[in-house]
Coordinates of C-alpha atoms in Angstrom, one line a residue:
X1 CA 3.8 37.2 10.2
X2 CA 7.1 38.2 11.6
X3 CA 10.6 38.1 9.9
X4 CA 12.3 35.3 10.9
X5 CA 12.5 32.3 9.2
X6 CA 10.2 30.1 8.6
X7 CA 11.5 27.3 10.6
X8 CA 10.7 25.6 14.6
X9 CA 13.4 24.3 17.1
X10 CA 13.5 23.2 20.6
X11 CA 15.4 21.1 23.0
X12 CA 14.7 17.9 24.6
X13 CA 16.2 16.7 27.8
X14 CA 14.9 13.9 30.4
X15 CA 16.1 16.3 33.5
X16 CA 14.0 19.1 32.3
X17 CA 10.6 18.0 32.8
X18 CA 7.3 19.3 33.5
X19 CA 5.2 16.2 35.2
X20 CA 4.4 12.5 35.2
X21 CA 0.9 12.4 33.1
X22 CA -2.0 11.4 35.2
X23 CA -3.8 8.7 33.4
X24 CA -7.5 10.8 34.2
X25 CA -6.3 13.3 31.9
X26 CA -7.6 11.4 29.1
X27 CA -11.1 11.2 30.2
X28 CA -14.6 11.4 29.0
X29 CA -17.8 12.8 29.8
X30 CA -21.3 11.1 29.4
X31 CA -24.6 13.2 30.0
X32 CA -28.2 12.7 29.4
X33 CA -28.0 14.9 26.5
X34 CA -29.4 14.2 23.4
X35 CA -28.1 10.8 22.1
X36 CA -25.0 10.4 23.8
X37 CA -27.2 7.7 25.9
X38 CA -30.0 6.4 23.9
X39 CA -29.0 5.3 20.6
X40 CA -25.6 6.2 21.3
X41 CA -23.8 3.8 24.2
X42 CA -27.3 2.5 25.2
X43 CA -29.8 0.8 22.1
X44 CA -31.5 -2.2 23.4
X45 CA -32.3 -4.3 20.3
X46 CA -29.2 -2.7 18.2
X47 CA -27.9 -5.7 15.8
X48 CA -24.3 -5.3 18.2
X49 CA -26.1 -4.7 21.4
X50 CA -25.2 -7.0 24.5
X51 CA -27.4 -8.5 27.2
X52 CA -26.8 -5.2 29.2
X53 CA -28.2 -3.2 25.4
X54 CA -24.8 -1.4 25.3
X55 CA -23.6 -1.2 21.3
X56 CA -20.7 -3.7 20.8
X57 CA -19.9 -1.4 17.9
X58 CA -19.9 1.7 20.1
X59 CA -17.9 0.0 23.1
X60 CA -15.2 -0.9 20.2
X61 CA -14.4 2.1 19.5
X62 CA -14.4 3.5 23.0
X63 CA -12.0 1.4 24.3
X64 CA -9.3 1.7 20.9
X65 CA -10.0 5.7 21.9
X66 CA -8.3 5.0 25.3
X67 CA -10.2 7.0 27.5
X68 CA -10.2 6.4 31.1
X69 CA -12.2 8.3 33.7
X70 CA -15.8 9.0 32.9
X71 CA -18.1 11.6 34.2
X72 CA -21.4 11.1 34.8
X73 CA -24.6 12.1 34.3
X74 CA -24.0 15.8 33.9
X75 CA -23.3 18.7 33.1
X76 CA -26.5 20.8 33.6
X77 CA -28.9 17.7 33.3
X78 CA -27.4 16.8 37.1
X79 CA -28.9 20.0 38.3
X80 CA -32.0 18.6 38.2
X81 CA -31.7 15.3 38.5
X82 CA -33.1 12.5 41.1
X83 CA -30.4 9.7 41.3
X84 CA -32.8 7.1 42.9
X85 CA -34.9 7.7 39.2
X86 CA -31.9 5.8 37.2
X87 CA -32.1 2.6 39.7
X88 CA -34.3 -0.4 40.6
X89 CA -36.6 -2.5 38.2
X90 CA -36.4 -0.4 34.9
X91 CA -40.4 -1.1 34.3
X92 CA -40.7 0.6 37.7
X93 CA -38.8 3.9 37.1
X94 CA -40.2 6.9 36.5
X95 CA -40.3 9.6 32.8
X96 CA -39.2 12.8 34.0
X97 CA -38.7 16.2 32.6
X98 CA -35.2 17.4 31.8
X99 CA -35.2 20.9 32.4
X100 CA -31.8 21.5 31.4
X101 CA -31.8 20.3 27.6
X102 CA -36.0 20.8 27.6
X103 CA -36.1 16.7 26.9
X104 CA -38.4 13.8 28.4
X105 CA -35.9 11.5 30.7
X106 CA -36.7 8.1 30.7
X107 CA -34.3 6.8 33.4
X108 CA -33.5 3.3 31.3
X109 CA -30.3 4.2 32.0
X110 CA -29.1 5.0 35.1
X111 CA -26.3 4.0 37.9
X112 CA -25.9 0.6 37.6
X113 CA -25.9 0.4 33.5
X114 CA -23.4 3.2 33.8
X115 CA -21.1 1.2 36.2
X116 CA -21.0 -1.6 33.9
X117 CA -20.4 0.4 30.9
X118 CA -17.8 2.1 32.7
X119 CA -16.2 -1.5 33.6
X120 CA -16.9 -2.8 29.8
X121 CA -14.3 -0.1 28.7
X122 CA -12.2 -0.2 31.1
X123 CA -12.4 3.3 32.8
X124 CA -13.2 5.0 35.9
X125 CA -16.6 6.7 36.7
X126 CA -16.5 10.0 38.0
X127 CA -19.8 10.7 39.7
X128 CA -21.5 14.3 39.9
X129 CA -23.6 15.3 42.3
X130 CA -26.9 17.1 42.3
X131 CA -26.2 20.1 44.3
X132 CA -28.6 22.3 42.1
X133 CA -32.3 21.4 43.0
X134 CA -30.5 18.7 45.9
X135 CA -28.3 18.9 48.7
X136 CA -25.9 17.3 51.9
X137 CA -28.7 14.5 52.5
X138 CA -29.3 13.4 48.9
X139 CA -25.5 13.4 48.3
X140 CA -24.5 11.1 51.0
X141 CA -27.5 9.0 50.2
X142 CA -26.2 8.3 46.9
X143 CA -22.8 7.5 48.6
X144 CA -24.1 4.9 50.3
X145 CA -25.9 2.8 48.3
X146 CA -22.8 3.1 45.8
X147 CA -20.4 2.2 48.2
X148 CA -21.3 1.0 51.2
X149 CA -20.9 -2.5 51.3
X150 CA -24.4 -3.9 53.3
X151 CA -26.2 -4.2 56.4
X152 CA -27.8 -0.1 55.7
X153 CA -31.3 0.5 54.1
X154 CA -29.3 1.9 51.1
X155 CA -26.7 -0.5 50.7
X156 CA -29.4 -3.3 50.8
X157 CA -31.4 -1.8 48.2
X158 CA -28.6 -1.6 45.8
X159 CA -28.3 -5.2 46.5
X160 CA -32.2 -5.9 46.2
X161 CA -31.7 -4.4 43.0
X162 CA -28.8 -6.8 42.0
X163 CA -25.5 -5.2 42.9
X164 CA -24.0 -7.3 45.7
X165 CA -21.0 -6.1 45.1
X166 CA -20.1 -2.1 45.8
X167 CA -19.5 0.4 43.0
X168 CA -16.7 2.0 45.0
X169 CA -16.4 5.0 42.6
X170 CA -13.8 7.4 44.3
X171 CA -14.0 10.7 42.4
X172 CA -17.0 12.8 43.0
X173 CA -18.2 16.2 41.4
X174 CA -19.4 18.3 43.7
X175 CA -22.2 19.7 41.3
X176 CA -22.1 21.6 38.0
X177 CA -21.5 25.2 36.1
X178 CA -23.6 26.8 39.3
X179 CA -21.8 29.8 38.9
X180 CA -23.9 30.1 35.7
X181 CA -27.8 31.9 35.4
X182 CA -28.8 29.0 33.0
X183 CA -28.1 26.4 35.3
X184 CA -31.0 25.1 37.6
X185 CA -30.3 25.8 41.0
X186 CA -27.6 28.7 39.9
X187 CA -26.1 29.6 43.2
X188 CA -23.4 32.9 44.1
X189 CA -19.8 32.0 45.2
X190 CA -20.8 32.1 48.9
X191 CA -23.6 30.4 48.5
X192 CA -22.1 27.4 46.5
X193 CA -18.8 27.4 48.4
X194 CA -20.8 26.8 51.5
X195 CA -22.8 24.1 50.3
X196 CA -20.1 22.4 48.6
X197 CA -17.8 22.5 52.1
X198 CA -20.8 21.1 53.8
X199 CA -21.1 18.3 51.5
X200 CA -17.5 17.6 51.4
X201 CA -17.2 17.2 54.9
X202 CA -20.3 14.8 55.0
X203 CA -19.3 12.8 52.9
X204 CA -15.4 12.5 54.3
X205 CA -17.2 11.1 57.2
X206 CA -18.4 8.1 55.6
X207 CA -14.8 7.9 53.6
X208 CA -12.1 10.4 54.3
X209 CA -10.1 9.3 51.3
X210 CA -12.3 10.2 48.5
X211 CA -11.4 12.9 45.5
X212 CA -14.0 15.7 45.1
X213 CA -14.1 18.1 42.6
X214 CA -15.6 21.6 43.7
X215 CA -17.2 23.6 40.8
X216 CA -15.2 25.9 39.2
X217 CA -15.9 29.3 36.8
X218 CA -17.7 28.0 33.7
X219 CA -15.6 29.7 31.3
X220 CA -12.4 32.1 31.8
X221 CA -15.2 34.8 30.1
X222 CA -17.4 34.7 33.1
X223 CA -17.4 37.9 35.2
X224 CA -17.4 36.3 38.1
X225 CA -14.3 34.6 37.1
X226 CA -11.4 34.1 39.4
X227 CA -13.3 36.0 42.1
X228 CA -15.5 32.5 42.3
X229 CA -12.8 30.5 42.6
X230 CA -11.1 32.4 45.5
X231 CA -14.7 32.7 47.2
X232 CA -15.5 28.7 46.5
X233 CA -12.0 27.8 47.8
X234 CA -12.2 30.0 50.8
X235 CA -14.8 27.9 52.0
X236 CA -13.3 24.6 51.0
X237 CA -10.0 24.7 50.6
X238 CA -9.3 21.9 53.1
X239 CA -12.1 19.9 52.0
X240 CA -11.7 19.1 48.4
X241 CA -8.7 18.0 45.9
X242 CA -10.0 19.2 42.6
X243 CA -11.4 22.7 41.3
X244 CA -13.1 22.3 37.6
X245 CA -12.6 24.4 34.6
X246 CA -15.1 24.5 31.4
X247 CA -14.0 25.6 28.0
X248 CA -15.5 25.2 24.8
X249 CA -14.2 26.5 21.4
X250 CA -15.7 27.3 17.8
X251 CA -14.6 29.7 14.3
X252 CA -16.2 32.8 15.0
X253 CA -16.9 35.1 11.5
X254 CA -14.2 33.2 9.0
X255 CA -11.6 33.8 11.2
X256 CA -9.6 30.5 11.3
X257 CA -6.0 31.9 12.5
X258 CA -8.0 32.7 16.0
X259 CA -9.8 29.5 16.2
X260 CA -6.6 28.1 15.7
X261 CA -4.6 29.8 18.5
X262 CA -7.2 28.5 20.2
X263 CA -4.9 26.5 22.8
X264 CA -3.9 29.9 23.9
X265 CA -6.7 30.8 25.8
X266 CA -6.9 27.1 27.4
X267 CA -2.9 27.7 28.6
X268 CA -4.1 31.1 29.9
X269 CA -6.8 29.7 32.1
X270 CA -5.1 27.0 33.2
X271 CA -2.2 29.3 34.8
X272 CA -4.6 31.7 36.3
X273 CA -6.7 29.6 38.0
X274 CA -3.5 28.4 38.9
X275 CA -2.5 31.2 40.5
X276 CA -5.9 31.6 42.0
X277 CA -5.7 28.3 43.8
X278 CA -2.2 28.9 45.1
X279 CA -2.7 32.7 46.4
X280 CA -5.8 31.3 48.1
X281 CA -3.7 28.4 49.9
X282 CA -1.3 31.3 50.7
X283 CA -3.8 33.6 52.5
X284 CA -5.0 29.8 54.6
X285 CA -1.3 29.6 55.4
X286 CA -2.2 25.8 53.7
X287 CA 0.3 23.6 52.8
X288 CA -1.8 22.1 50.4
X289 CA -2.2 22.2 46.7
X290 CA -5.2 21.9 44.8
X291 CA -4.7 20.7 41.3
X292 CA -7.2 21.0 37.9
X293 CA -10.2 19.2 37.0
X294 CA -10.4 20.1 33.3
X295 CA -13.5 18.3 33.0
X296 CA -15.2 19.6 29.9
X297 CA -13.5 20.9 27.1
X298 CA -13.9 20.3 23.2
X299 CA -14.9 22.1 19.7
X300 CA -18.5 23.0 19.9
X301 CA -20.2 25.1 17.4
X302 CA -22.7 26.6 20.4
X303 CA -24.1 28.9 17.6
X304 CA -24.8 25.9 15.5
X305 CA -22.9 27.6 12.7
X306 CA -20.9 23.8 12.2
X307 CA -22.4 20.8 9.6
X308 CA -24.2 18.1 11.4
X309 CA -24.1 14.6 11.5
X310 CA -27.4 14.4 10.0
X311 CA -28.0 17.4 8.8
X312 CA -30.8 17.6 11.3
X313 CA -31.8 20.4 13.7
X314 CA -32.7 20.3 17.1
X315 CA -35.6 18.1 18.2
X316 CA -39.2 19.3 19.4
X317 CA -39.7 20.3 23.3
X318 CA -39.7 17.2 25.7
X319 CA -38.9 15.1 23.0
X320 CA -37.4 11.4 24.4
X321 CA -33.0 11.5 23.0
X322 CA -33.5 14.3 20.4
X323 CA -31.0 14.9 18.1
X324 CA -28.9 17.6 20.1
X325 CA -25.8 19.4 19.3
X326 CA -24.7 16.6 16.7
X327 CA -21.7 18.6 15.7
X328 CA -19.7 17.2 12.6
X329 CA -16.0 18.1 12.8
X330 CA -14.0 19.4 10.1
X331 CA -9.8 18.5 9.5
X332 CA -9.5 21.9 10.9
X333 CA -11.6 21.3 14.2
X334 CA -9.6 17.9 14.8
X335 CA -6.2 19.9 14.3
X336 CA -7.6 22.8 17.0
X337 CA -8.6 19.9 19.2
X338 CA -5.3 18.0 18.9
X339 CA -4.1 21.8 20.1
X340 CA -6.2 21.7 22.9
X341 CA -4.5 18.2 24.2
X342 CA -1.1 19.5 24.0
X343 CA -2.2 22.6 26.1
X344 CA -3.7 19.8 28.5
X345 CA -0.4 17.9 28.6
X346 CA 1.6 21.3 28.6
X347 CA 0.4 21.7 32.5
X348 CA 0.6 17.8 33.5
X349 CA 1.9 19.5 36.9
X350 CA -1.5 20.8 38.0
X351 CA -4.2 19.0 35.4
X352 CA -5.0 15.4 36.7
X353 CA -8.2 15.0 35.4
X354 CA -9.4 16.4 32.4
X355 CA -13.3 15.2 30.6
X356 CA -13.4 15.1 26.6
X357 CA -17.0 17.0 26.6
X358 CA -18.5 14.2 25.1
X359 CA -18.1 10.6 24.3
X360 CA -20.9 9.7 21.7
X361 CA -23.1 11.8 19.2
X362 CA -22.9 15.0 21.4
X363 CA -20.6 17.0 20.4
X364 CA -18.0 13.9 20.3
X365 CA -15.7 12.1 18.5
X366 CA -17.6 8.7 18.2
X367 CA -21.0 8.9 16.0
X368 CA -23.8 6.4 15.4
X369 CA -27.0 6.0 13.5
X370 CA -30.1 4.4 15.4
X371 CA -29.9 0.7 14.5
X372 CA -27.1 1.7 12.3
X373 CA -23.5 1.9 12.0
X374 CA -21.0 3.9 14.3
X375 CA -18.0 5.5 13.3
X376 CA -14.9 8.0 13.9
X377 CA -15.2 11.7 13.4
X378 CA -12.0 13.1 13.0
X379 CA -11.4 14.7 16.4
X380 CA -11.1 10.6 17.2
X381 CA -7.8 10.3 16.1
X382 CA -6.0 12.7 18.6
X383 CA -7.5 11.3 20.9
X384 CA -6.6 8.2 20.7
X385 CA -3.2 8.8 19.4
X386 CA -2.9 11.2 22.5
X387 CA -3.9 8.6 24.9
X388 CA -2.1 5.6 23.4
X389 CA 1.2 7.5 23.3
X390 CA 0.7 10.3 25.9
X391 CA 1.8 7.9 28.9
X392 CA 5.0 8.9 30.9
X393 CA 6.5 11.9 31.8
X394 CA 5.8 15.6 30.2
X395 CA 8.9 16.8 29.3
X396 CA 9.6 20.6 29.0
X397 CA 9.2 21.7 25.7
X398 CA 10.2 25.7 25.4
X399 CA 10.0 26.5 21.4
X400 CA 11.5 28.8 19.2
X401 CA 9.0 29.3 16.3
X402 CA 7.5 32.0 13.7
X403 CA 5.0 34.3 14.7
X404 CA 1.8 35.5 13.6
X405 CA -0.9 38.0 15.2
X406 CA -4.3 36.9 15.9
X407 CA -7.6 38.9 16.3
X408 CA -8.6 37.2 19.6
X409 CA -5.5 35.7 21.2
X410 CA -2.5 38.3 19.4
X411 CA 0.9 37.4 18.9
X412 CA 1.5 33.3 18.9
X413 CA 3.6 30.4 17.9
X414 CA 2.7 28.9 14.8
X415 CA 4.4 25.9 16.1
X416 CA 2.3 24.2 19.0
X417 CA 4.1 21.2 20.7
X418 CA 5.0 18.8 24.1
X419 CA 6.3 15.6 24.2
X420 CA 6.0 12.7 26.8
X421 CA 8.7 10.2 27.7
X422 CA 7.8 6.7 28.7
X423 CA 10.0 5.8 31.4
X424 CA 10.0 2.3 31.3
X425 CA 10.7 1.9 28.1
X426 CA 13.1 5.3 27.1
X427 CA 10.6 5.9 23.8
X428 CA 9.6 10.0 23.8
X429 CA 6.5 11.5 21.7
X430 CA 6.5 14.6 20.2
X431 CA 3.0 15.8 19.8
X432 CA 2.7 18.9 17.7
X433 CA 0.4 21.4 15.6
X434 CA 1.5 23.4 12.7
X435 CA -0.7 26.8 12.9
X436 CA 0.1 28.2 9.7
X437 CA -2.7 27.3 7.2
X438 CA -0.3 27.7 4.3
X439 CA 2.7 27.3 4.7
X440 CA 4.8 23.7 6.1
X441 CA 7.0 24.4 9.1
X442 CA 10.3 22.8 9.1
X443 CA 11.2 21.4 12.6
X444 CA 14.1 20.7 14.5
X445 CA 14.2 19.0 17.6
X446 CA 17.9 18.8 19.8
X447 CA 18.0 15.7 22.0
X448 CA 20.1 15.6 24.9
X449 CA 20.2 12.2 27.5
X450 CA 18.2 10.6 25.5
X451 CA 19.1 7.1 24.1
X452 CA 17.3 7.5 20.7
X453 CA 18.3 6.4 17.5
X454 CA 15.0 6.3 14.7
X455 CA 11.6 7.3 13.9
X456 CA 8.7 4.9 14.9
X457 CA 6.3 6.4 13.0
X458 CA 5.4 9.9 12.2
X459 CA 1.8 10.2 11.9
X460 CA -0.2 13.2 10.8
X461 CA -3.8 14.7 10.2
X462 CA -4.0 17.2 7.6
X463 CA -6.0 17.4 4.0
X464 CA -6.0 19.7 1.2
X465 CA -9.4 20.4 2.1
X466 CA -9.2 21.7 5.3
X467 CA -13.1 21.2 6.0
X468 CA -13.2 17.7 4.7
X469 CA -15.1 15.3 7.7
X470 CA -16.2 11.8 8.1
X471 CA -19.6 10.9 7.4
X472 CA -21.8 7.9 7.8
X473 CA -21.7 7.6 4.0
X474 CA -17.9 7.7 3.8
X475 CA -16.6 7.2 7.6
X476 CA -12.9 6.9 6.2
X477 CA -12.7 10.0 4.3
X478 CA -10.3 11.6 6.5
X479 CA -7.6 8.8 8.4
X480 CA -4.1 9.9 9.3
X481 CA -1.4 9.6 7.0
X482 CA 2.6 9.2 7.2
X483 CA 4.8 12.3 7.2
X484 CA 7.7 12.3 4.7
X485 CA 11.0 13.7 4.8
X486 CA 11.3 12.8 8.9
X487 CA 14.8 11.7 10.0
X488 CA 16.8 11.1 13.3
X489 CA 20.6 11.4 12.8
X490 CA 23.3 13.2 15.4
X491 CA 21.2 13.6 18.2
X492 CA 18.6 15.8 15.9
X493 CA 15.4 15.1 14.8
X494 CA 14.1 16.9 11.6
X495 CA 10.6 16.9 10.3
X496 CA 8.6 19.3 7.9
X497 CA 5.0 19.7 9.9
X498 CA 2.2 19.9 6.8
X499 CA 0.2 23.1 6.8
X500 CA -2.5 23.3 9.1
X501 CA -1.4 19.4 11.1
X502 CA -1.8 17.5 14.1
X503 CA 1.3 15.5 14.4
X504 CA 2.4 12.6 16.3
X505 CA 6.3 12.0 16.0
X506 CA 7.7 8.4 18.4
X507 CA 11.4 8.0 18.7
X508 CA 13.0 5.0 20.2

């Protein structure tokens, strides 16, 4: 720890901002993986189940977590995966092998059933592409029977199949992680920044005015990294809008103060692919700017050192929606992952989409039991806090805050914050993390231009038992709860942030 007191400040003013938030930031990500699908969004029979056999229980609490674009159907199950499998009369569609997650595929679910469960919760899809095992032809296939309106082979089969109207889905992924050896299809820089420029231009032909997202580095660890970016954008620079980035954190060895800091990798990624994408638009002499597809990033125990939601391992080989990285988060993993948003909000300027890796059972903040209940793990409530309140404008938050060293990330705030102004209405939103796993940090936050004159509501997530989670047998142990001692008065703002906290703080 350093020697200066114990105490947090920074300045807020409306002419110091950062960026206006791109809804897409608070998206999703739904993969063929385990049972994010079956018995997760998709249980024919379930007691809530519509028509469709989406969960009523499940689609509840999607849409109260706000999130808005949704990616879809991978992640590494993409890389192997024949679009035409998920569409047509379901009694007609073929069981597959899933190479990526060793699994048996039935394809019950496919296009359609994920348009109207994007369109249920009131989202976006965001469509990858196969461009592991597959390539220009299949991509632009797939483009036209989702949205090409009639009078093709494709289009009319969509219809056929009972879609008259078009999907028009607008923001594509040009692949998956094929910078990595364990993806099928793994591909070098050159390789994949060739294929994905030749893709991209195909399917501008049909559409010109479509996003794409070209595969970035799969983690800031890679050894490829930065060096794949500059290669893939070489290629493609003109061609797509988007480049991806991957990141995944987890306590490594009892060492909570790193997995804390955790944010602090995730800022330092963000800024150098960043820089990255800006010295390669340099050397084009382009006057273009690509921005950040964020489009998987979470808490995952990938050394299944976390508790799981059933206590259950991973399923037998080519088994049909095993139970597959079920991860059951902890107080301290929903305070690391409320980190993780502010770091997301922090670079509003250059991060328009960004995927919560994933929506249900996997690894996500919504569980559910097979004809059974569903309920919120406790990464759910930044989330949805985050979403509900993160609307507006990032403003620049530049604080002054204790110290401590880390073993992974070294020296860093204990105080993590932003805050977001809506415009219409003048409210603002501080969002911050107390690091310190001990201690409360007292805050202090100096408004300038800004009409406000009380606390909403300041909300926080915190426990004395720091690995306390939710669980189907008692799905409401850990909720928010109210901070204390939280005041507006003068044009100041003073708070004490409980140890180890996600807080959410709305003036107005």
């Amino acid at each position: 720890m350093s020697d200066a007191p114990h105490s947090a400040r920074f300045t807020l003013d409306p002419d110091f901002a950062v960026s206006a938030v791109d809804p897409r930031l608070f998206g999703s990500f739904v993969e063929h993986l385990g049972r994010c699908v079956y018995t997760g969004i998709y249980e024919p029979g379930h007691p809530t189940a519509d028509e469709a056999g989406l969960r009523g229980d499940v689609l509840d609490l999607i849409r109260e977590l706000g999130v808005t674009a949704l990616r879809y159907p991978g992640g590494n199950f993409v890389s192997g995966y024949k679009w035409e499998d998920g569409v047509g009369p379901k009694d007609q569609r073929p069981r597959r092998l899933d190479l990526a997650w060793r699994s048996t595929e039935t394809n019950q679910f496919g296009l359609s059933e994920f348009v109207d469960f994007v369109r249920k919760v009131g989202g976006e899809p965001m469509l990858a592409i196969n461009l592991g095992t597959r390539g220009v032809a299949e991509a632009i296939e797939l483009q036209e029977y989702a949205n090409h309106p009639g009078g093709t082979e494709l289009s009319e089969r969509r219809i056929a199949h009972g879609d008259k109207d078009p999907f028009g889905i607008r923001l594509w992924c040009l692949g998956n992680e094929l910078d990595g050896p364990w993806q099928t299809g793994h591909k070098t820089a050159d390789e994949y920044g060739r294929l994905a420029a030749e893709t991209a231009r195909a399917m501008r032909q049909i559409d010109p005015d479509l996003e794409l997202v070209a595969c970035g580095s799969s983690g800031q660890k890679m050894a490829t990294f930065a060096e794949w970016e500059a290669s893939v954008l070489t290629h493609s620079y003109d061609l797509v809008d988007h480049i991806s980035l991957h990141a995944y954190y987890q306590e490594h060895d009892g060492d909570r103060d790193s997995f804390l800091a955790s944010a602090a990798d995730t800022e330092s990624f963000i800024e150098n692919v960043v820089a990255t994408c800006d010295h390669i638009g340099a050397r084009l002499k382009s006057k273009k700017r690509i921005n950040l597809s964020f489009d998987e990033w979470n808490v995952w125990y990938q050394d299944g050192s976390a508790p799981t939601l059933s206590g259950e391992g991973r399923g037998e080989d080519w088994a049909e929606a095993p139970r597959l990285l079920e991860d059951n988060y902890s107080v301290t993993d929903a305070v690391v992952f409320g980190s993780l948003l502010i770091a997301l909000l922090r670079h509003a300027d250059r991060v328009k989409v960004a995927c919560l890796a994933q929506l249900v059972n996997v690894i996500a903040p919504i569980a559910t039991e097979p004809g059974g209940a569903a309920w919120r793990q406790t990464t759910f409530y930044p989330f949805a806090q985050a979403s509900a309140h993160g609307r507006g404008t990032v403003l620049d938050v530049r604080p002054e805050s204790p110290t401590h060293t880390t073993a992974r990330h070294g020296e860093v705030d204990l105080l993590h914050a932003t805050a977001v102004r809506d415009e219409e209405t003048g409210t603002v939103t501080v969002f911050a993390v107390n690091r310190d796993q001990t201690r409360p940090l007292p805050l202090e936050v100096t408004l300038h231009g800004l009409d406000l004159t009380r606390v909403v509501e300041h909300s926080v997530l915190s426990d004395a038992d720091p690995d306390a989670r939710n669980t189907a047998a008692e799905p409401d142990r850990v909720t928010p709860h109210d901070g204390v001692r939280t005041d507006l008065a003068g044009g100041v703002l003073t708070a004490a942030l409980e140890p180890l906290s996600w807080n959410v703080i709305r003036l107005a």
